Amino acid sequence: MEFTFLAVLLMVPLIYFVVTVGQIQGASFGVVGAADQAARVFVVQNDPASARTAAEQSVNVALADYGHAPEQATVEISCDQENCLAAGASVTVTVHLDVPLPMVPFGDTLKLSASRLSASATQTVGRYR
């Protein structure tokens, strides 16, 4: 009887820890992929407004594949030149993601997060398009 009680008492936090680490690991893969795809999508567009929109949409799609809502992420796009789509310009996309604690009641209201992840990717606008 004592063994069963102690096993349950010790296993529940351990399992929760493993689930939380799994959420963070999956989110880290998602953030890296989202930043990389957003940078690639940005540099192949024809104008800056559509490039920004396409990059943000690609981030949303990439994070949705890993089960994260668009509201949890922020996207920053910076360029080393004034014209971001000029040949030879380097475009850097940084994605920040708040990973919520899993299985927390009222988690959306309380805004409890397990971690805040960030990833950056840089692409150069090609000379020939």
PDB file of C-alpha atoms in Angstrom:
ATOM      1  CA  MET A   1       0.000   0.000   0.000  1.00  0.00           C
ATOM      2  CA  GLU A   2       2.756   2.456   0.921  1.00  0.00           C
ATOM      3  CA  PHE A   3       4.684   1.669  -2.246  1.00  0.00           C
ATOM      4  CA  THR A   4       1.651   2.382  -4.431  1.00  0.00           C
ATOM      5  CA  PHE A   5       0.973   5.667  -2.663  1.00  0.00           C
ATOM      6  CA  LEU A   6       4.600   6.818  -2.960  1.00  0.00           C
ATOM      7  CA  ALA A   7       4.848   5.660  -6.573  1.00  0.00           C
ATOM      8  CA  VAL A   8       1.803   7.703  -7.556  1.00  0.00           C
ATOM      9  CA  LEU A   9       2.974  10.660  -5.504  1.00  0.00           C
ATOM     10  CA  LEU A  10       6.389  10.675  -7.199  1.00  0.00           C
ATOM     11  CA  MET A  11       5.372   9.648 -10.714  1.00  0.00           C
ATOM     12  CA  VAL A  12       2.783  12.368 -11.350  1.00  0.00           C
ATOM     13  CA  PRO A  13       5.279  15.273 -11.117  1.00  0.00           C
ATOM     14  CA  LEU A  14       7.840  13.279 -13.089  1.00  0.00           C
ATOM     15  CA  ILE A  15       5.374  12.611 -15.909  1.00  0.00           C
ATOM     16  CA  TYR A  16       4.295  16.270 -15.916  1.00  0.00           C
ATOM     17  CA  PHE A  17       7.949  17.300 -16.158  1.00  0.00           C
ATOM     18  CA  VAL A  18       8.516  14.965 -19.122  1.00  0.00           C
ATOM     19  CA  VAL A  19       5.406  16.289 -20.899  1.00  0.00           C
ATOM     20  CA  THR A  20       6.529  19.892 -20.329  1.00  0.00           C
ATOM     21  CA  VAL A  21      10.037  19.207 -21.633  1.00  0.00           C
ATOM     22  CA  GLY A  22       8.484  17.523 -24.680  1.00  0.00           C
ATOM     23  CA  GLN A  23       6.345  20.607 -25.340  1.00  0.00           C
ATOM     24  CA  ILE A  24       9.397  22.859 -25.114  1.00  0.00           C
ATOM     25  CA  GLN A  25      11.455  20.585 -27.382  1.00  0.00           C
ATOM     26  CA  GLY A  26       8.704  20.441 -30.003  1.00  0.00           C
ATOM     27  CA  ALA A  27       8.265  24.203 -29.825  1.00  0.00           C
ATOM     28  CA  SER A  28      11.990  24.726 -30.331  1.00  0.00           C
ATOM     29  CA  PHE A  29      11.849  22.684 -33.549  1.00  0.00           C
ATOM     30  CA  GLY A  30       8.831  24.723 -34.641  1.00  0.00           C
ATOM     31  CA  VAL A  31      10.472  28.084 -33.939  1.00  0.00           C
ATOM     32  CA  VAL A  32      13.627  27.195 -35.860  1.00  0.00           C
ATOM     33  CA  GLY A  33      11.632  25.930 -38.828  1.00  0.00           C
ATOM     34  CA  ALA A  34       9.314  28.934 -38.754  1.00  0.00           C
ATOM     35  CA  ALA A  35      12.183  31.437 -38.766  1.00  0.00           C
ATOM     36  CA  ASP A  36      13.965  29.613 -41.577  1.00  0.00           C
ATOM     37  CA  GLN A  37      10.864  29.356 -43.774  1.00  0.00           C
ATOM     38  CA  ALA A  38       9.842  32.960 -43.114  1.00  0.00           C
ATOM     39  CA  ALA A  39      13.263  34.237 -44.213  1.00  0.00           C
ATOM     40  CA  ARG A  40      13.148  32.127 -47.376  1.00  0.00           C
ATOM     41  CA  VAL A  41       9.625  33.265 -48.209  1.00  0.00           C
ATOM     42  CA  PHE A  42      10.473  36.925 -47.582  1.00  0.00           C
ATOM     43  CA  VAL A  43      13.346  37.133 -50.060  1.00  0.00           C
ATOM     44  CA  VAL A  44      11.390  35.705 -53.019  1.00  0.00           C
ATOM     45  CA  GLN A  45       8.522  38.211 -52.894  1.00  0.00           C
ATOM     46  CA  ASN A  46       8.182  41.228 -55.197  1.00  0.00           C
ATOM     47  CA  ASP A  47       7.302  44.006 -52.734  1.00  0.00           C
ATOM     48  CA  PRO A  48       7.962  44.571 -49.018  1.00  0.00           C
ATOM     49  CA  ALA A  49       4.309  44.560 -47.936  1.00  0.00           C
ATOM     50  CA  SER A  50       3.536  41.183 -49.507  1.00  0.00           C
ATOM     51  CA  ALA A  51       6.901  39.860 -48.290  1.00  0.00           C
ATOM     52  CA  ARG A  52       6.052  40.723 -44.685  1.00  0.00           C
ATOM     53  CA  THR A  53       2.571  39.223 -44.996  1.00  0.00           C
ATOM     54  CA  ALA A  54       3.886  36.037 -46.596  1.00  0.00           C
ATOM     55  CA  ALA A  55       6.580  35.667 -43.935  1.00  0.00           C
ATOM     56  CA  GLU A  56       4.058  36.059 -41.101  1.00  0.00           C
ATOM     57  CA  GLN A  57       1.719  33.545 -42.734  1.00  0.00           C
ATOM     58  CA  SER A  58       4.539  31.025 -43.104  1.00  0.00           C
ATOM     59  CA  VAL A  59       5.368  31.427 -39.408  1.00  0.00           C
ATOM     60  CA  ASN A  60       1.730  30.764 -38.508  1.00  0.00           C
ATOM     61  CA  VAL A  61       1.618  27.631 -40.671  1.00  0.00           C
ATOM     62  CA  ALA A  62       4.912  26.283 -39.321  1.00  0.00           C
ATOM     63  CA  LEU A  63       3.894  26.823 -35.697  1.00  0.00           C
ATOM     64  CA  ALA A  64       0.421  25.361 -36.291  1.00  0.00           C
ATOM     65  CA  ASP A  65       2.129  22.155 -37.434  1.00  0.00           C
ATOM     66  CA  TYR A  66       3.563  21.907 -33.918  1.00  0.00           C
ATOM     67  CA  GLY A  67       0.285  22.804 -32.216  1.00  0.00           C
ATOM     68  CA  HIS A  68       0.948  26.433 -31.318  1.00  0.00           C
ATOM     69  CA  ALA A  69      -1.475  29.296 -31.849  1.00  0.00           C
ATOM     70  CA  PRO A  70      -0.426  32.416 -33.797  1.00  0.00           C
ATOM     71  CA  GLU A  71      -1.172  34.592 -30.742  1.00  0.00           C
ATOM     72  CA  GLN A  72       1.725  32.935 -28.886  1.00  0.00           C
ATOM     73  CA  ALA A  73       4.299  34.116 -31.432  1.00  0.00           C
ATOM     74  CA  THR A  74       5.808  37.410 -32.498  1.00  0.00           C
ATOM     75  CA  VAL A  75       7.797  38.003 -35.668  1.00  0.00           C
ATOM     76  CA  GLU A  76      10.551  40.587 -36.173  1.00  0.00           C
ATOM     77  CA  ILE A  77      12.002  41.276 -39.613  1.00  0.00           C
ATOM     78  CA  SER A  78      15.125  43.378 -40.116  1.00  0.00           C
ATOM     79  CA  CYS A  79      17.275  44.210 -43.117  1.00  0.00           C
ATOM     80  CA  ASP A  80      20.839  45.435 -43.547  1.00  0.00           C
ATOM     81  CA  GLN A  81      19.800  47.841 -46.326  1.00  0.00           C
ATOM     82  CA  GLU A  82      17.006  50.357 -46.653  1.00  0.00           C
ATOM     83  CA  ASN A  83      15.429  48.429 -49.527  1.00  0.00           C
ATOM     84  CA  CYS A  84      14.952  44.956 -48.057  1.00  0.00           C
ATOM     85  CA  LEU A  85      14.359  43.347 -51.445  1.00  0.00           C
ATOM     86  CA  ALA A  86      17.376  44.826 -53.242  1.00  0.00           C
ATOM     87  CA  ALA A  87      19.845  42.317 -54.666  1.00  0.00           C
ATOM     88  CA  GLY A  88      22.405  41.348 -52.040  1.00  0.00           C
ATOM     89  CA  ALA A  89      20.360  42.573 -49.066  1.00  0.00           C
ATOM     90  CA  SER A  90      20.387  40.335 -46.007  1.00  0.00           C
ATOM     91  CA  VAL A  91      17.037  39.774 -44.339  1.00  0.00           C
ATOM     92  CA  THR A  92      16.890  38.442 -40.785  1.00  0.00           C
ATOM     93  CA  VAL A  93      13.676  37.016 -39.367  1.00  0.00           C
ATOM     94  CA  THR A  94      13.403  36.420 -35.630  1.00  0.00           C
ATOM     95  CA  VAL A  95      10.512  34.427 -34.188  1.00  0.00           C
ATOM     96  CA  HIS A  96       9.659  34.537 -30.474  1.00  0.00           C
ATOM     97  CA  LEU A  97       7.267  31.955 -29.020  1.00  0.00           C
ATOM     98  CA  ASP A  98       5.753  31.667 -25.545  1.00  0.00           C
ATOM     99  CA  VAL A  99       5.259  27.974 -24.740  1.00  0.00           C
ATOM    100  CA  PRO A 100       2.326  27.542 -22.349  1.00  0.00           C
ATOM    101  CA  LEU A 101       2.352  25.096 -19.476  1.00  0.00           C
ATOM    102  CA  PRO A 102       0.509  21.954 -20.567  1.00  0.00           C
ATOM    103  CA  MET A 103      -2.762  20.855 -18.969  1.00  0.00           C
ATOM    104  CA  VAL A 104      -3.217  23.968 -16.811  1.00  0.00           C
ATOM    105  CA  PRO A 105      -6.834  24.989 -16.233  1.00  0.00           C
ATOM    106  CA  PHE A 106      -7.462  28.621 -17.193  1.00  0.00           C
ATOM    107  CA  GLY A 107      -3.989  28.726 -18.759  1.00  0.00           C
ATOM    108  CA  ASP A 108      -5.092  31.278 -21.358  1.00  0.00           C
ATOM    109  CA  THR A 109      -6.377  33.599 -18.643  1.00  0.00           C
ATOM    110  CA  LEU A 110      -3.412  33.217 -16.302  1.00  0.00           C
ATOM    111  CA  LYS A 111      -0.799  33.529 -19.104  1.00  0.00           C
ATOM    112  CA  LEU A 112       1.472  30.929 -17.506  1.00  0.00           C
ATOM    113  CA  SER A 113       4.301  29.911 -19.790  1.00  0.00           C
ATOM    114  CA  ALA A 114       6.859  27.161 -19.495  1.00  0.00           C
ATOM    115  CA  SER A 115       9.424  28.964 -21.625  1.00  0.00           C
ATOM    116  CA  ARG A 116      10.001  31.735 -24.162  1.00  0.00           C
ATOM    117  CA  LEU A 117      11.876  30.537 -27.207  1.00  0.00           C
ATOM    118  CA  SER A 118      13.524  32.545 -29.970  1.00  0.00           C
ATOM    119  CA  ALA A 119      15.143  31.647 -33.270  1.00  0.00           C
ATOM    120  CA  SER A 120      16.617  33.724 -36.081  1.00  0.00           C
ATOM    121  CA  ALA A 121      17.359  32.986 -39.706  1.00  0.00           C
ATOM    122  CA  THR A 122      19.065  35.136 -42.328  1.00  0.00           C
ATOM    123  CA  GLN A 123      18.678  34.930 -46.093  1.00  0.00           C
ATOM    124  CA  THR A 124      20.252  37.016 -48.833  1.00  0.00           C
ATOM    125  CA  VAL A 125      18.136  38.379 -51.658  1.00  0.00           C
ATOM    126  CA  GLY A 126      19.372  36.856 -54.882  1.00  0.00           C
ATOM    127  CA  ARG A 127      20.664  38.857 -57.816  1.00  0.00           C
ATOM    128  CA  TYR A 128      18.515  36.997 -60.352  1.00  0.00           C
ATOM    129  CA  ARG A 129      14.818  36.529 -59.675  1.00  0.00           C
TER     130      ARG A 129
END
